[in-house]
Amino acid sequence: MDTSHVPIDRLRNIGLIAHIDAGKTTVTERILFYAGVTHHLGSVDSGNTVTDWMPQERERGITIVSAAVTAHWYGSQINIIDTPGHIDFTAEVQRALRVLDGGVVIFDAVQGVEPQSETVWRQANQYQVPRICFINKLDRVGADFLHCLASLRQKLGANAAAVQLPIGEEEQFEGVIDLIAMEALRWQGEAGTEIVHSPIPAAMQASARHARETLIEQVAECDDALLEVYLEQGDIEATLLREALRRATLKLQVFPVFCGSALHNVGVQPLIDAVVDYLGSPLDAVEAEGVKPQREGDDSPLQKIPCPPNADVPLAALVFKLVADPYAGKMAYVRVYSGQLRSGQQIFNPRTGKSQRVGRIVRVYADSRESIDGIYAGEIGAVLSLKDSVTGDTLCQREHPVLLENITFPDPVIKIAVEPVSVKDRDTIALALQQLTEEDPTFKVQTDEESGQTILAGMGELHLDVLINRLEREHSVRVRTGKPRVSYLETVSRAANKVEGRFVRQSGGHGQYGHVVLSVAPAERGSGIQIENRVVGGAIPKDFHSAVEKGIIEAAETGVVGGTRITDLTVTLLDGSHHTVDSSELAFKTAAMLGFKQAVLQAAPRLLEPVFKLELLLPKEYIGEVLGQLASRRCEVTNTHLRNDGTEQIQALAPIAEMFGYATSMRSMSQGRATYSMEFAKYA
Ligand code: GDP
């Protein structure tokens, strides 16, 4: 394996983005396969490695479960980063999109653009991720390249430009025409390793010329220099066209479209060429930006810190995925934005406030791992046995603290009780759950104090579904589940003044004496509990102040209305009294608990429920029904907007308690054509 670091402009950090079943896994396998082949070319036994590799790989499957895997392609290094296939966990998708400099979006030639691809496409626009498209499965019955191309333009509103045309379709599919080099490509050899170049078949010459003109016009529209040459000479030379197409792609003005059949080994090598030719290096990407870490409670404006793709500036790296690897243990996949992360170096994690020495660092290939000295700006790699780090953490130098992702993960809002099915599952569930929580900071595990049951808490119904599914699939733990429940909070709606809490016991010898007077008042949403101490003259001795605060915090944990946490209020400690012999920490803590609960009861306590931001995209004919359904679920519509492509966009605030089963009912009502995303907004 090549152990050197390629120059940063030869790096491509890409993600394969696809609707489930479009062929993401197959395309990934093929890319790694061909990249591996080129590596072994020239070695005597290359003949064997070609055919042996794939079944073995499939059996072990390590490539496919890797969060990021590296391939070398004619002097360039391509890092393929796994993007989540599901779109509902905004935090995870957004993090994945931030780590990429470019995307390959795979479509099924029979299905065209499917609803979920629209959402991801929109998010990729938002993060300014340049993309190329691959229309796969052209060998399938019903495959239609031109129809697919049109659906890219209509449904996604994308300026999609065909760079290839298929030669034949369905069972007649035999190769592709390269509209830039103007030649036909066909694949030979057992795994399509040999590409045969030939003139364009006579029957396709006219359509190829026409398609080439369209391509040039699409690119020239965004590139004055190219337009000039085109008007003067009537055609464009291949190198010039490629360069202009690259510029337009990087600006998201054009989305080049390629085609093939990954399963039948047709069209993959030109797709890898296209990743290098048209997608950007870290130097072309939007520059990352971090903020200076602040102490809790510090409300001063955030100080922004630029993180340029330069290996000679202070370190800024993001842990974008933690994976429990069966061979290597915990692996933290890291993208370094600035500076260098080197083995043996001391690094600082601003979230934990701890420093540690970096152990082994590896680059992950299809069938091997390579130890490397470090990860330089722009690169991706995996750090082994990194302690105390979770997904989303920033790694930096203590002298130059920076936070790349200013994470304030919201409290989970949905809970579900789970119970292991068998004794064997009982033994393994704890470890499995611990690994899952480390990978996903929005997932929590609790124990119900009364029933002793294990409670999983997450950001939505689907979130928990996926986690339970992963328990079974990845950890072989089977569980029975209860009904999902909403996590409510409690707060007060008015003030209660001068409420007394008294705990006095006179029982023979040593007694108990604690006495507090306090007030409570409502505070802003999200402010938590603030305790102000206005006790003067030693009415409550200093030694017992922290016991009083502890009592209040503890009482707030269990609530007074529905047994849920009390939040968003201020408590003012006004007065109290003590006894020189009988007063103790326990007595004051108990008095504070009693006083606080009494005060909350007098202050008109009420429940707060989690409300989600809901965004729907749907064909406009369904709008009436969808709005009606939202109203019946107590949703407040905040915005509706008719988009250029004729779809209607609805934004609403939705109480989560009303949203169980919404996905299913909305999909069936719109025949699967409406898509939605839901994200926690606030408690109300
Ligand atoms: P993923 O869900 O996007 O990862 O898709 P997979 O790569 O697992 O492919 C889904 C199914 O489509 C599998 O049965 C593949 O064998 C099949 N498939 C993938 N590529 C092609 C192709 O080019 N042609 C045909 N006919 N089937 C394909």
XYZ file of C-alpha atoms and ligand atoms in Angstrom:
712
model
C 0.000 0.000 0.000
C 1.040 3.537 -0.638
C 1.972 5.024 2.701
C 2.720 8.553 1.606
C 0.307 11.430 1.924
C -0.961 12.632 -1.430
C -0.922 16.391 -2.033
C -4.123 17.957 -0.746
C -5.370 18.886 -4.213
C -5.370 15.173 -5.097
C -7.636 14.255 -2.199
C -11.322 13.575 -2.712
C -13.567 13.092 0.322
C -16.812 11.890 -1.109
C -20.033 10.265 -0.038
C -22.207 7.916 -2.025
C -25.740 9.119 -1.601
C -28.591 6.881 -2.661
C -32.109 5.844 -1.991
C -32.141 2.358 -0.500
C -31.670 -0.371 -3.141
C -30.356 1.961 -5.841
C -27.033 0.125 -5.675
C -24.867 2.053 -3.239
C -23.232 -1.056 -1.813
C -22.584 -2.554 -5.225
C -21.073 0.659 -6.584
C -18.864 1.011 -3.481
C -17.633 -2.563 -3.866
C -16.838 -2.040 -7.515
C -14.967 1.215 -6.909
C -12.814 -0.429 -4.251
C -12.291 -3.434 -6.439
C -11.063 -1.496 -9.465
C -8.968 0.777 -7.272
C -7.398 -2.324 -5.722
C -6.758 -3.830 -9.132
C -4.891 -0.835 -10.389
C -2.746 -1.101 -7.327
C -1.721 -4.649 -8.026
C -1.304 -4.153 -11.756
C 2.138 -5.069 -12.874
C 2.610 -7.583 -10.112
C 2.970 -11.130 -11.357
C -0.001 -12.661 -9.593
C -2.502 -9.935 -10.407
C -4.510 -12.453 -12.392
C -5.590 -14.238 -9.239
C -6.331 -11.287 -7.041
C -8.837 -9.952 -9.544
C -11.318 -12.748 -9.277
C -10.639 -13.846 -5.716
C -11.198 -10.556 -4.115
C -14.895 -9.957 -4.351
C -16.445 -13.020 -2.706
C -13.935 -12.842 0.133
C -14.664 -9.244 0.675
C -18.361 -9.838 0.722
C -17.931 -12.546 3.312
C -15.989 -10.399 5.697
C -17.854 -7.269 4.791
C -15.424 -4.974 6.584
C -15.411 -2.407 3.811
C -19.083 -2.042 3.804
C -19.387 -1.403 7.516
C -16.484 1.031 7.613
C -17.398 4.632 8.226
C -14.757 5.713 5.730
C -12.635 3.717 3.335
C -9.767 4.821 1.166
C -8.979 4.012 -2.459
C -6.120 5.183 -4.659
C -6.789 6.107 -8.253
C -3.931 7.131 -10.542
C -2.183 9.345 -8.009
C -5.329 10.612 -6.327
C -6.723 9.413 -3.026
C -10.450 8.935 -2.697
C -11.997 8.607 0.753
C -15.489 7.213 0.597
C -17.468 8.262 3.648
C -20.540 6.339 4.611
C -23.647 8.495 4.612
C -26.699 7.380 6.558
C -29.328 5.840 4.334
C -32.172 7.203 6.415
C -32.975 10.861 6.347
C -34.764 11.413 9.592
C -31.882 12.147 11.927
C -30.983 15.571 10.833
C -27.949 15.818 13.075
C -26.319 12.728 11.614
C -27.051 13.551 7.985
C -25.840 17.079 8.405
C -22.642 15.950 10.067
C -22.005 13.480 7.239
C -22.620 16.173 4.640
C -20.221 18.527 6.394
C -17.446 15.969 6.287
C -17.770 15.488 2.513
C -16.332 17.674 -0.204
C -18.448 16.045 -2.887
C -21.125 13.468 -3.497
C -21.972 10.747 -5.989
C -25.742 10.417 -6.094
C -26.891 7.044 -7.361
C -30.268 6.536 -9.011
C -32.057 3.430 -10.177
C -32.652 3.774 -13.928
C -36.090 2.246 -13.537
C -37.281 4.288 -10.560
C -35.750 7.670 -11.357
C -35.825 10.184 -8.524
C -37.496 8.707 -5.481
C -39.112 10.856 -2.805
C -36.436 10.484 -0.146
C -33.662 11.489 -2.541
C -35.316 14.890 -2.741
C -34.780 15.626 0.930
C -31.124 14.634 0.890
C -30.611 16.574 -2.335
C -32.006 19.696 -0.696
C -29.801 19.272 2.352
C -26.754 18.808 0.143
C -27.666 22.073 -1.598
C -27.822 23.761 1.754
C -24.339 22.519 2.672
C -23.068 23.410 -0.816
C -21.833 19.911 -1.574
C -21.058 19.519 -5.319
C -22.422 16.307 -6.806
C -22.202 14.049 -9.813
C -24.976 11.582 -10.625
C -24.808 7.927 -11.609
C -27.830 6.333 -13.200
C -27.387 2.684 -12.310
C -29.137 -0.537 -13.319
C -29.454 0.320 -17.002
C -29.636 -3.411 -17.681
C -32.958 -3.759 -15.833
C -36.284 -4.168 -17.572
C -37.897 -0.744 -17.657
C -34.601 1.187 -17.488
C -34.919 4.573 -19.175
C -31.939 6.927 -19.127
C -33.600 9.959 -20.686
C -36.624 9.686 -18.454
C -34.372 9.542 -15.440
C -32.424 12.572 -16.636
C -35.679 14.494 -17.064
C -36.827 13.529 -13.567
C -33.560 14.890 -12.144
C -34.357 18.213 -13.768
C -38.034 18.272 -12.846
C -38.148 16.775 -9.392
C -34.861 18.124 -8.093
C -34.775 21.310 -10.127
C -31.157 20.386 -10.902
C -29.268 21.494 -13.982
C -28.388 17.870 -14.753
C -26.075 17.463 -17.747
C -25.562 14.104 -19.472
C -21.848 13.417 -19.947
C -22.604 9.923 -21.240
C -25.350 8.135 -23.140
C -26.114 4.431 -22.777
C -25.592 2.137 -25.763
C -28.820 0.170 -25.670
C -30.995 -0.264 -22.613
C -32.505 -3.150 -20.653
C -31.165 -6.492 -21.933
C -29.567 -4.700 -24.896
C -27.460 -2.486 -22.649
C -23.864 -2.977 -23.731
C -21.802 0.088 -22.934
C -21.694 3.871 -22.822
C -20.813 6.740 -25.125
C -18.442 9.303 -23.678
C -19.778 12.643 -24.934
C -16.552 14.486 -24.151
C -14.058 12.153 -25.868
C -16.798 11.182 -28.382
C -16.156 7.459 -28.327
C -17.880 4.249 -27.347
C -16.767 2.274 -24.279
C -17.466 -1.399 -23.730
C -16.341 -3.643 -20.884
C -14.618 -6.997 -21.165
C -12.894 -9.516 -18.959
C -14.468 -11.378 -16.100
C -14.958 -8.399 -13.809
C -15.031 -5.692 -16.465
C -11.403 -4.775 -15.889
C -10.712 -4.280 -19.572
C -12.262 -1.296 -21.354
C -12.535 -1.374 -25.147
C -12.602 2.031 -26.838
C -14.196 2.252 -30.287
C -15.920 4.743 -32.610
C -19.526 5.651 -31.861
C -21.896 3.211 -33.627
C -23.395 4.736 -36.778
C -26.957 4.472 -35.488
C -26.097 6.658 -32.489
C -23.948 9.315 -34.118
C -26.715 11.855 -34.555
C -28.075 11.508 -31.008
C -24.543 11.632 -29.569
C -23.753 14.842 -31.472
C -26.977 16.394 -30.286
C -26.352 15.347 -26.666
C -22.830 16.759 -26.840
C -24.136 20.099 -28.054
C -26.627 20.185 -25.201
C -23.831 19.442 -22.725
C -21.623 22.202 -24.116
C -24.496 24.666 -24.028
C -25.312 23.812 -20.439
C -21.703 24.363 -19.392
C -21.167 27.432 -21.585
C -24.172 29.099 -20.004
C -22.222 29.231 -16.745
C -18.828 29.978 -18.262
C -18.267 33.042 -20.434
C -14.787 31.958 -21.518
C -16.141 28.671 -22.822
C -19.081 30.367 -24.495
C -16.745 32.594 -26.449
C -14.672 29.676 -27.740
C -17.816 27.770 -28.596
C -19.339 30.639 -30.582
C -16.066 31.150 -32.435
C -15.170 27.535 -33.213
C -18.496 25.694 -33.059
C -16.994 23.013 -30.797
C -14.866 22.637 -27.694
C -11.729 20.624 -27.245
C -12.030 17.833 -24.630
C -9.579 19.175 -22.016
C -11.126 22.625 -22.110
C -14.621 21.182 -21.749
C -13.603 19.048 -18.793
C -12.044 22.023 -17.012
C -15.115 24.180 -17.548
C -17.421 21.366 -16.440
C -15.358 21.012 -13.270
C -15.690 24.729 -12.490
C -19.456 24.637 -13.034
C -19.838 21.474 -10.947
C -17.901 22.934 -8.033
C -20.177 25.979 -8.091
C -23.242 23.678 -8.082
C -24.349 25.201 -11.389
C -24.179 21.891 -13.263
C -24.586 18.280 -12.092
C -22.815 15.910 -14.518
C -24.690 12.650 -15.139
C -23.060 9.253 -15.827
C -24.586 5.857 -16.350
C -23.944 2.134 -16.165
C -24.686 -1.116 -14.432
C -22.608 -1.695 -11.340
C -23.798 -5.264 -11.013
C -22.623 -6.111 -14.529
C -19.405 -4.140 -14.185
C -20.284 -1.485 -16.736
C -19.438 2.192 -16.303
C -17.709 2.232 -12.934
C -14.152 3.233 -13.905
C -15.303 6.373 -15.781
C -17.322 7.237 -12.679
C -14.140 7.075 -10.567
C -12.373 9.238 -13.157
C -15.252 11.688 -12.849
C -14.854 11.874 -9.058
C -11.277 13.025 -9.612
C -12.062 15.231 -12.617
C -15.186 17.025 -11.469
C -15.454 16.881 -7.685
C -13.347 19.113 -5.475
C -10.461 18.633 -3.087
C -10.592 20.089 0.454
C -9.102 23.244 -1.065
C -12.244 23.744 -3.152
C -14.709 23.253 -0.316
C -16.382 25.925 1.777
C -13.893 26.697 4.539
C -14.767 25.151 7.899
C -15.388 27.412 10.833
C -15.328 26.750 14.550
C -16.040 28.758 17.659
C -14.038 29.413 20.784
C -15.281 27.151 23.598
C -17.074 29.031 26.373
C -17.705 28.263 29.989
C -21.191 27.183 30.913
C -23.379 30.197 31.585
C -21.131 32.558 29.610
C -23.528 34.471 27.363
C -21.004 36.657 25.560
C -21.140 36.468 21.743
C -19.446 33.433 20.204
C -16.011 34.097 18.795
C -15.609 32.498 15.373
C -12.395 30.735 14.437
C -11.597 30.028 10.768
C -10.245 26.522 10.093
C -8.475 26.668 6.730
C -7.337 23.481 4.923
C -3.714 24.016 5.850
C -1.471 21.495 7.634
C 0.711 24.214 9.160
C -1.861 25.909 11.396
C -3.306 24.757 14.780
C -5.239 21.497 14.802
C -9.010 21.359 14.272
C -10.433 17.869 13.771
C -13.935 16.447 14.008
C -14.802 12.959 15.292
C -17.591 12.190 12.850
C -18.204 8.569 13.666
C -17.348 6.034 16.341
C -17.352 2.431 15.300
C -16.859 -0.608 17.459
C -14.655 -2.709 15.234
C -14.583 -6.466 15.771
C -10.813 -6.546 15.240
C -9.466 -3.211 16.376
C -11.858 -2.171 19.164
C -13.146 1.365 19.276
C -12.229 3.349 16.193
C -12.850 7.081 16.006
C -13.146 8.278 12.420
C -11.787 11.765 12.189
C -11.644 14.478 9.587
C -8.849 16.958 10.102
C -9.826 20.389 8.818
C -6.729 22.299 9.907
C -3.282 21.312 11.138
C -2.108 17.755 11.804
C -3.266 15.010 14.132
C -0.196 12.887 14.792
C 0.365 9.670 16.582
C 2.041 10.373 19.957
C 0.834 13.971 20.088
C -1.063 15.476 23.055
C -4.515 16.570 22.016
C -7.316 18.363 23.821
C -11.057 17.682 23.808
C -12.847 20.922 24.729
C -16.085 19.121 25.603
C -14.493 17.012 28.344
C -11.743 19.490 29.142
C -9.239 16.607 29.056
C -6.002 16.075 27.181
C -4.624 12.762 26.000
C -1.931 11.200 23.898
C -2.958 9.996 20.471
C -2.306 6.296 19.956
C -2.270 4.433 16.677
C -3.748 6.038 13.586
C -4.824 4.015 10.570
C -6.142 4.435 7.084
C -8.782 1.862 6.185
C -8.662 0.152 2.790
C -10.954 -2.434 1.279
C -9.043 -5.418 2.589
C -6.478 -3.972 4.946
C -5.487 -1.222 7.321
C -2.352 0.792 7.148
C -0.736 2.528 10.119
C 0.042 6.121 9.273
C 2.073 8.771 11.096
C -0.811 11.182 11.218
C -3.814 12.719 9.539
C -3.065 16.008 7.807
C -5.420 18.863 6.986
C -8.066 17.700 4.547
C -7.520 13.998 5.251
C -9.659 11.370 6.895
C -8.432 8.532 9.092
C -9.270 6.472 12.142
C -7.750 6.865 15.598
C -7.626 3.718 17.719
C -8.497 3.637 21.427
C -9.297 7.317 21.761
C -10.656 7.706 25.283
C -13.814 9.562 26.317
C -14.638 10.832 22.858
C -18.058 10.706 21.315
C -19.422 11.451 17.879
C -19.381 15.160 17.183
C -16.365 15.956 19.411
C -13.666 18.335 18.283
C -10.001 17.493 18.814
C -7.576 20.391 19.026
C -4.519 21.690 20.881
C -4.986 22.934 24.431
C -3.325 26.255 23.577
C -5.679 26.747 20.616
C -9.079 25.541 21.753
C -11.793 25.377 19.124
C -15.201 23.746 18.767
C -16.191 22.707 15.263
C -19.657 21.655 16.164
C -21.209 23.712 18.892
C -23.204 20.811 20.141
C -25.995 21.202 22.566
C -27.773 17.926 22.126
C -31.388 18.219 23.175
C -32.816 15.891 25.810
C -34.418 12.821 24.246
C -38.158 13.258 23.850
C -39.445 9.741 23.251
C -38.934 6.741 25.485
C -39.569 3.081 25.040
C -39.145 0.231 27.509
C -37.226 -2.810 26.264
C -36.746 -6.250 27.673
C -34.257 -8.851 26.456
C -35.946 -11.889 24.958
C -33.587 -14.541 26.329
C -30.993 -14.990 29.033
C -28.246 -14.742 26.471
C -29.620 -11.403 25.266
C -29.719 -10.171 28.862
C -25.974 -10.724 29.172
C -25.052 -8.782 26.071
C -27.570 -5.958 26.042
C -25.719 -3.629 28.426
C -22.536 -3.615 26.382
C -24.447 -3.230 23.119
C -26.402 -0.268 24.459
C -23.258 1.373 25.749
C -21.671 1.184 22.304
C -24.743 2.614 20.649
C -24.873 5.576 23.042
C -21.236 6.400 22.385
C -21.891 6.454 18.664
C -25.021 8.543 18.885
C -25.155 11.395 21.371
C -28.920 11.880 20.991
C -29.591 8.361 22.268
C -29.798 7.697 26.029
C -30.360 4.628 28.159
C -32.113 4.863 31.530
C -33.415 2.480 34.144
C -36.950 2.890 35.408
C -36.577 3.079 39.182
C -39.942 1.539 39.964
C -40.067 -1.326 37.475
C -36.336 -1.804 36.963
C -36.977 -1.862 33.214
C -34.440 -0.613 30.696
C -35.708 2.514 28.964
C -34.328 3.708 25.639
C -34.752 7.417 24.989
C -34.292 9.084 21.626
C -35.287 11.874 19.296
C -38.279 10.273 17.602
C -40.180 7.115 16.882
C -38.126 6.212 13.836
C -34.879 6.959 15.661
C -35.734 4.330 18.287
C -36.927 1.892 15.615
C -33.585 2.076 13.871
C -31.667 1.658 17.132
C -33.675 -1.417 18.103
C -33.087 -2.768 14.649
C -29.349 -2.207 15.045
C -29.402 -4.002 18.403
C -30.670 -7.062 16.574
C -28.629 -6.793 13.413
C -25.256 -5.621 14.672
C -25.245 -6.941 18.216
C -27.544 -9.976 17.881
C -29.605 -8.846 20.860
C -33.331 -9.464 20.573
C -35.710 -7.377 22.660
C -39.416 -7.029 23.337
C -40.590 -3.434 23.392
C -43.345 -1.506 25.145
C -45.325 1.369 23.661
C -43.377 4.544 22.911
C -44.009 7.311 25.435
C -43.400 11.026 25.349
C -40.997 12.640 27.835
C -42.849 15.571 29.360
C -41.413 18.276 31.591
C -43.133 20.365 34.254
C -42.996 24.046 34.991
C -44.934 26.689 36.924
C -47.305 29.283 35.463
C -47.205 31.909 38.226
C -45.147 32.882 41.257
C -45.589 31.567 44.770
C -44.152 33.711 47.563
C -42.724 32.939 50.975
C -43.535 29.259 51.172
C -42.188 27.404 54.187
C -40.564 24.020 54.362
C -40.033 22.580 57.800
C -38.531 19.284 58.906
C -38.534 18.898 62.675
C -38.317 15.610 64.629
C -38.013 15.376 68.373
C -37.202 11.762 69.151
C -35.520 11.352 72.504
C -31.780 12.040 72.066
C -30.601 13.715 68.862
C -33.454 15.385 66.916
C -33.746 16.826 63.414
C -34.274 20.497 62.672
C -34.407 22.194 59.251
C -36.460 25.189 58.225
C -36.422 27.210 54.970
C -38.553 29.962 53.439
C -38.485 30.308 49.656
C -40.283 31.726 46.628
C -40.574 30.377 43.074
C -41.321 32.234 39.845
C -41.634 31.228 36.165
C -38.565 31.745 33.969
C -37.829 31.680 30.252
C -38.183 28.398 28.268
C -34.940 26.517 28.282
C -33.432 28.374 31.253
C -33.574 25.393 33.634
C -33.578 26.000 37.375
C -31.876 29.028 38.839
C -31.377 29.274 42.584
C -30.771 32.646 44.207
C -29.694 32.814 47.824
C -30.878 35.902 49.745
C -30.604 34.511 53.256
C -28.947 37.031 55.580
C -27.578 37.020 59.095
C -26.908 33.293 59.322
C -30.583 32.277 59.620
C -29.423 29.187 57.753
C -25.752 28.541 58.584
C -23.417 28.575 55.559
C -22.537 24.909 56.077
C -26.068 23.903 55.128
C -26.532 26.070 52.001
C -25.364 23.396 49.591
C -27.630 20.830 51.264
C -30.571 23.152 50.678
C -29.661 23.523 46.978
C -29.245 19.785 46.640
C -32.711 19.281 48.120
C -34.263 21.642 45.558
C -32.489 20.035 42.584
C -33.388 16.547 43.756
C -37.042 17.436 44.318
C -37.164 18.991 40.848
C -36.058 15.693 39.285
C -39.262 13.890 40.201
C -41.832 16.656 39.708
C -45.198 17.116 41.350
C -47.729 16.668 38.527
C -46.714 13.732 36.374
C -43.510 12.496 37.957
C -41.392 14.281 35.345
C -38.595 16.801 35.742
C -39.472 20.380 36.765
C -37.692 23.084 34.828
C -37.661 26.752 33.800
C -38.166 28.533 37.073
C -36.226 30.605 39.578
C -36.099 29.715 43.240
C -35.267 32.446 45.733
C -34.137 31.325 49.142
C -35.368 34.025 51.577
C -35.063 32.905 55.149
C -35.073 30.006 57.568
C -34.036 29.023 61.053
C -31.779 26.466 62.716
C -31.143 24.625 65.952
C -27.610 24.497 67.332
C -27.755 20.782 68.152
C -30.448 19.208 66.004
C -29.762 20.866 62.621
C -28.017 18.671 60.052
C -27.447 18.522 56.301
C -30.106 15.872 55.992
C -32.646 17.949 57.916
C -32.072 21.029 55.737
C -32.103 19.026 52.530
C -35.423 17.462 53.504
C -36.894 20.822 54.543
C -35.867 22.316 51.177
C -37.467 19.434 49.266
C -40.722 19.840 51.162
C -40.721 23.628 50.760
C -39.927 23.484 47.045
C -42.656 20.954 46.272
C -45.167 22.968 48.273
C -44.195 26.167 46.438
C -44.525 24.521 43.021
C -47.975 23.214 43.940
C -49.033 26.752 44.840
C -47.598 28.174 41.611
C -50.071 26.463 39.246
C -47.814 23.678 37.897
C -48.384 22.418 34.351
C -46.857 20.009 31.828
C -44.586 21.001 28.964
C -44.631 18.799 25.889
C -41.965 18.374 23.216
C -42.819 20.118 19.957
C -41.144 19.270 16.669
C -40.380 21.328 13.602
C -42.022 19.471 10.761
C -41.212 20.070 7.135
C -43.273 18.422 4.397
C -42.794 18.343 0.653
C -45.708 17.102 -1.388
C -47.360 17.339 -4.776
C -49.840 20.199 -4.514
C -52.928 18.065 -5.156
C -52.585 16.590 -1.663
C -52.354 19.860 0.197
C -55.980 20.002 1.373
C -55.907 16.578 2.922
C -52.490 17.061 4.480
C -53.452 20.373 6.093
C -56.623 18.784 7.475
C -54.625 15.949 8.944
C -52.142 18.370 10.526
C -54.981 20.346 12.129
C -56.477 17.206 13.635
C -53.093 16.457 15.175
C -52.887 19.879 16.873
C -50.141 21.058 14.497
C -49.575 24.753 13.983
C -48.731 25.502 10.327
C -46.084 28.230 10.262
C -45.447 28.518 6.537
C -46.569 27.139 3.180
C -44.737 27.744 -0.042
C -45.270 26.628 -3.629
C -41.901 25.766 -5.155
C -40.764 26.236 -8.751
C -41.063 22.539 -9.419
C -44.755 22.549 -8.459
C -44.327 20.871 -5.080
C -45.773 22.410 -1.987
C -43.599 22.952 1.055
C -45.258 23.106 4.461
C -43.595 23.988 7.720
C -45.373 23.343 10.982
C -44.893 22.894 14.703
C -46.086 19.494 15.787
C -46.612 18.158 19.332
C -44.805 14.832 19.299
C -47.490 13.131 21.349
C -49.814 13.441 18.337
C -47.289 12.248 15.802
C -47.027 8.517 16.528
C -47.712 6.660 13.318
C -47.778 9.885 11.303
C -45.156 8.689 8.818
C -47.277 5.740 7.782
C -50.552 7.587 7.490
C -49.012 10.473 5.549
C -47.236 8.137 3.146
C -50.361 6.151 2.422
C -52.453 9.266 1.935
C -50.054 10.714 -0.631
C -49.249 7.342 -2.187
C -45.703 7.696 -0.942
C -45.124 10.960 -2.784
C -44.929 13.251 0.220
C -41.691 13.392 2.168
C -41.099 14.919 5.534
C -38.441 15.590 8.067
C -38.964 16.188 11.733
C -36.603 17.759 14.193
C -36.961 18.633 17.854
C -37.748 22.331 18.275
C -38.725 23.108 21.870
C -40.845 22.284 24.875
C -44.132 24.198 24.985
P -28.069 -0.301 -1.693
O -29.255 -0.644 -0.878
O -28.218 1.049 -2.343
O -26.757 -0.461 -1.014
O -28.104 -1.293 -2.944
P -27.318 -2.646 -3.226
O -26.000 -2.365 -3.810
O -27.408 -3.536 -2.061
O -28.220 -3.196 -4.412
C -29.580 -3.490 -4.269
C -29.947 -4.604 -5.214
O -29.827 -4.122 -6.557
C -29.052 -5.814 -5.102
O -29.837 -6.945 -5.284
C -28.077 -5.636 -6.244
O -27.579 -6.861 -6.722
C -28.945 -4.970 -7.282
N -28.168 -4.140 -8.215
C -27.177 -3.266 -7.928
N -26.703 -2.715 -9.051
C -27.407 -3.255 -10.076
C -27.369 -3.103 -11.482
O -26.588 -2.349 -12.047
N -28.279 -3.830 -12.197
C -29.157 -4.673 -11.626
N -29.999 -5.328 -12.402
N -29.206 -4.850 -10.298
C -28.343 -4.159 -9.535
